[in-house]
Coordinates of C-alpha atoms in Angstrom, one line a residue:
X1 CA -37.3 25.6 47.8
X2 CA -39.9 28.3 47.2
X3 CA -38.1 31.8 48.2
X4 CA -40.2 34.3 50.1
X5 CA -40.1 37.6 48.0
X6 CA -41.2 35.9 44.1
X7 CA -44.3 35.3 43.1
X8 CA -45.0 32.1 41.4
X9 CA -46.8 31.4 38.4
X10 CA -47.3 27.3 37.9
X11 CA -49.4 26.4 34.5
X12 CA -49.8 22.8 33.0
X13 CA -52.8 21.2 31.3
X14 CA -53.0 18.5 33.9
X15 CA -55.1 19.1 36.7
X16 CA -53.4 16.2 38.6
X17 CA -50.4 18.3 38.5
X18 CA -51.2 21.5 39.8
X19 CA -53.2 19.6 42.6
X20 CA -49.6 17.8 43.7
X21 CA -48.1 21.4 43.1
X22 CA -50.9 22.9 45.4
X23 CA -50.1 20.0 47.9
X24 CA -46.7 20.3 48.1
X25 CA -46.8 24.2 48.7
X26 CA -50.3 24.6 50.7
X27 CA -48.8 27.7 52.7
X28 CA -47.2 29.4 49.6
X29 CA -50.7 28.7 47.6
X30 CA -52.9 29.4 50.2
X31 CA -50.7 33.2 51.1
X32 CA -51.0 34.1 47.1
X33 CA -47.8 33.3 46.3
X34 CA -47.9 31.0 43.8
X35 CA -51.0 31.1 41.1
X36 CA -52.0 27.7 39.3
X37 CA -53.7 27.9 36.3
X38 CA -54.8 25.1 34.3
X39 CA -54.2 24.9 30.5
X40 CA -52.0 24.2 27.8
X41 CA -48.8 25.9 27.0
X42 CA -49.8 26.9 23.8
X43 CA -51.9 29.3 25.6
X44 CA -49.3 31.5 27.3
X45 CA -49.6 34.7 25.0
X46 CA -53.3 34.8 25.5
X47 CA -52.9 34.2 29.4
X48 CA -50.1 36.7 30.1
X49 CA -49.5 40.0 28.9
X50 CA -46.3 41.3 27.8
X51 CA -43.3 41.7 29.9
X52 CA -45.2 39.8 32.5
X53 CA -41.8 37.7 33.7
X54 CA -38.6 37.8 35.0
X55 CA -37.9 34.3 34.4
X56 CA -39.5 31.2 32.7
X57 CA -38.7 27.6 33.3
X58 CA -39.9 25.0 31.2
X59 CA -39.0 21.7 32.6
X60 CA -39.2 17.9 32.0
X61 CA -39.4 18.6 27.9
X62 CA -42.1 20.6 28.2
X63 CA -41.5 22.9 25.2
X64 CA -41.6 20.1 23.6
X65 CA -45.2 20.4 23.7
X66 CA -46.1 23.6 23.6
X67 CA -45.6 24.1 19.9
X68 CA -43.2 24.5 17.7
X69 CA -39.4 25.6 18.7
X70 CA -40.2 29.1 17.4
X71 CA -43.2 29.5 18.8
X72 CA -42.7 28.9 22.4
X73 CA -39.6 30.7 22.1
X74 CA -40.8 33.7 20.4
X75 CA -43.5 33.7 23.0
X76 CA -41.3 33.6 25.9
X77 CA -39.4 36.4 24.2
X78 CA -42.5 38.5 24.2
X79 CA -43.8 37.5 28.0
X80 CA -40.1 38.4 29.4
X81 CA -39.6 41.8 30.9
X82 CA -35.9 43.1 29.7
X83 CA -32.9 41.1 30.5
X84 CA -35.5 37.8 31.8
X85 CA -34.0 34.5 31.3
X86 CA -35.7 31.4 30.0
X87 CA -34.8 27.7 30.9
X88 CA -36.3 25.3 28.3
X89 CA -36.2 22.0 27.9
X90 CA -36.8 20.1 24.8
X91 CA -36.8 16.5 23.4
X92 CA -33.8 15.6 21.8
X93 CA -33.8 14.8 18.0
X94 CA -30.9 12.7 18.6
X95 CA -31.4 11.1 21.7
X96 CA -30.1 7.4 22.4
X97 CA -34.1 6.8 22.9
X98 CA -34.8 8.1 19.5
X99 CA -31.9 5.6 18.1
X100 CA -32.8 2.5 19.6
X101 CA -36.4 3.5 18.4
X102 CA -35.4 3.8 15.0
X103 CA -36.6 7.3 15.3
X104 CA -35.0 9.9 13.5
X105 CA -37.6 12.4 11.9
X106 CA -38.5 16.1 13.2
X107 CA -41.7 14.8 15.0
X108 CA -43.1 12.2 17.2
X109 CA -46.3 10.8 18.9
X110 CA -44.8 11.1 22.6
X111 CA -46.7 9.4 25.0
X112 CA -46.1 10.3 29.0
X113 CA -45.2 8.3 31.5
X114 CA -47.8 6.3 33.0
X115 CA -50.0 7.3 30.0
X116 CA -52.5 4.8 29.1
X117 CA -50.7 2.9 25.9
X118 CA -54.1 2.3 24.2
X119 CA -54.8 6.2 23.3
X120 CA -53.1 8.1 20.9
X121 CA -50.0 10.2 22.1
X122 CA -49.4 13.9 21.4
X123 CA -47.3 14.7 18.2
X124 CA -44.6 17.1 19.4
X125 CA -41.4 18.5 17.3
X126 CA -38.2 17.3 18.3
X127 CA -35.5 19.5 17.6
X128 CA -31.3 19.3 17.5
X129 CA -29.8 21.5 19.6
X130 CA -28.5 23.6 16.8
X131 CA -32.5 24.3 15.9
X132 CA -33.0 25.5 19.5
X133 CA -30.2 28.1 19.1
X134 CA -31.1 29.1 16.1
X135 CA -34.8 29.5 16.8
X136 CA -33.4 31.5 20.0
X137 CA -31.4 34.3 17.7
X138 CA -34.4 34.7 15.6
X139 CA -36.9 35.2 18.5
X140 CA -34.7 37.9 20.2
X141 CA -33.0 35.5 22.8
X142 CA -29.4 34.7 23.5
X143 CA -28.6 31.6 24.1
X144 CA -26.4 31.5 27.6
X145 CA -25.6 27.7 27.8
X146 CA -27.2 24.5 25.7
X147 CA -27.2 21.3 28.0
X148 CA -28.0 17.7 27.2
X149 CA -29.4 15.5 30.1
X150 CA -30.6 12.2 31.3
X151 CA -28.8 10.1 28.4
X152 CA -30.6 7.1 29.7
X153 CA -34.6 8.7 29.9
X154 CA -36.9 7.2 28.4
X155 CA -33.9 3.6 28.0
X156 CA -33.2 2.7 31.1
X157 CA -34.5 4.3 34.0
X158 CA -33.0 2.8 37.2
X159 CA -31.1 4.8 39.8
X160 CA -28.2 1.6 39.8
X161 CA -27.3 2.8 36.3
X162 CA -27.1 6.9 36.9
X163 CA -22.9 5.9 37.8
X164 CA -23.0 4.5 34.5
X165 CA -25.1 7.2 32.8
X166 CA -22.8 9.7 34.2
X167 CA -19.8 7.9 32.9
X168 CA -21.3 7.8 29.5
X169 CA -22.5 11.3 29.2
X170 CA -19.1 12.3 29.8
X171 CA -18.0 10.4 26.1
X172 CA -21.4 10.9 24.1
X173 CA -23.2 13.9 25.4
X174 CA -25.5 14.5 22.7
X175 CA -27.2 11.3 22.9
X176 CA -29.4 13.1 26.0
X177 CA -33.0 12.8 26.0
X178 CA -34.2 16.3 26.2
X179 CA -32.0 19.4 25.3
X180 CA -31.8 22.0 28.0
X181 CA -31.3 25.5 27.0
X182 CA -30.8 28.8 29.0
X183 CA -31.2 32.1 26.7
X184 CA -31.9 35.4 28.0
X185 CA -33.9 38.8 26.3
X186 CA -31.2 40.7 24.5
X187 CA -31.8 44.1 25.6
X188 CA -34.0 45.8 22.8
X189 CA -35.2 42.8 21.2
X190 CA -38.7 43.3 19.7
X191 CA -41.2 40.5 19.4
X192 CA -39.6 37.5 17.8
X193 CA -40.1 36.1 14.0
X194 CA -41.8 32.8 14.0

């Protein structure tokens, strides 16, 4: 649901994606109320300048890779007008994927859904949760909530086990595939430390 009075700001490197986003909201695109720009997320401080948002949502693991923890976090600090909120969402170090991959280290080569298995993935940090809130405090955030979600991404995807997934999240939270955080600017808070 795209509300009337915000303006929009979509970004992604894909330019498959904005063209479904541009689809999917024609009227809102087409009236100016929603810009697209194409490019990677390391790019934001060189896109935006400061104090440019009241909110920014990072969805489907995409801090993941935009950098490292502290840098997309210190760079959401700094594009954040006072009291902005950011929603970020980051692999999980120690997801139930990560497990039954034998995958426990700091980093990964992540390949995306549908992504052609033949080319090299994109290495991206995977944090704990306790690394996220952390990098939060140092880059002049406070953390509101930290969430784990979809135990079962990136395992089992079907929609006849989400009773089940729901059922285990309840016993073993933490083993979520991304880690879901909502931190906003603490009032005052000068460009974060990296």
């Amino acid at each position: 649901q795209i509300s009337s009075n915000i303006a929009y700001v979509g970004l992604d490197i894909s330019a498959a994606m904005l063209s479904t986003l541009r689809s999917k909201y024609s009227s809102n695109y087409n009236s100016g109320q929603i810009e697209l720009v194409q490019s990677p997320a390391r790019n934001l401080a060189k896109l935006f300048p400061a104090e440019s948002f009241d909110a920014i949502i990072l969805i489907n693991a995409a801090a993941s890779y935009a950098g490292t923890p502290s840098f997309v976090l210190s760079n959401c600090q700094r594009l954040l007008k006072p009291d902005g909120r950011v929603f970020a969402s980051f692999l999980n170090r120690t997801s139930l994927r990560r497990f039954t991959k034998m995958k426990c280290g700091p980093t990964e080569v992540f390949n995306t859904r549908g992504a052609n298995r033949r080319l090299q993935g994109v290495e991206v940090i995977v944090p704990t949760s306790s690394e996220i809130a952390c990098r939060c405090r140092r880059s002049g955030l406070e953390v509101v909530w930290t969430r784990f979600q979809s135990l079962l991404g990136g395992v089992a995807e079907k929609s006849w086990l989400w009773p089940l997934e729901l059922a285990i999240r309840r016993l073993t939270p933490s083993l979520g595939h991304t880690v879901n955080v909502l931190a906003h600017k603490r009032a005052g808070s000068l460009a974060g430390r990296t």
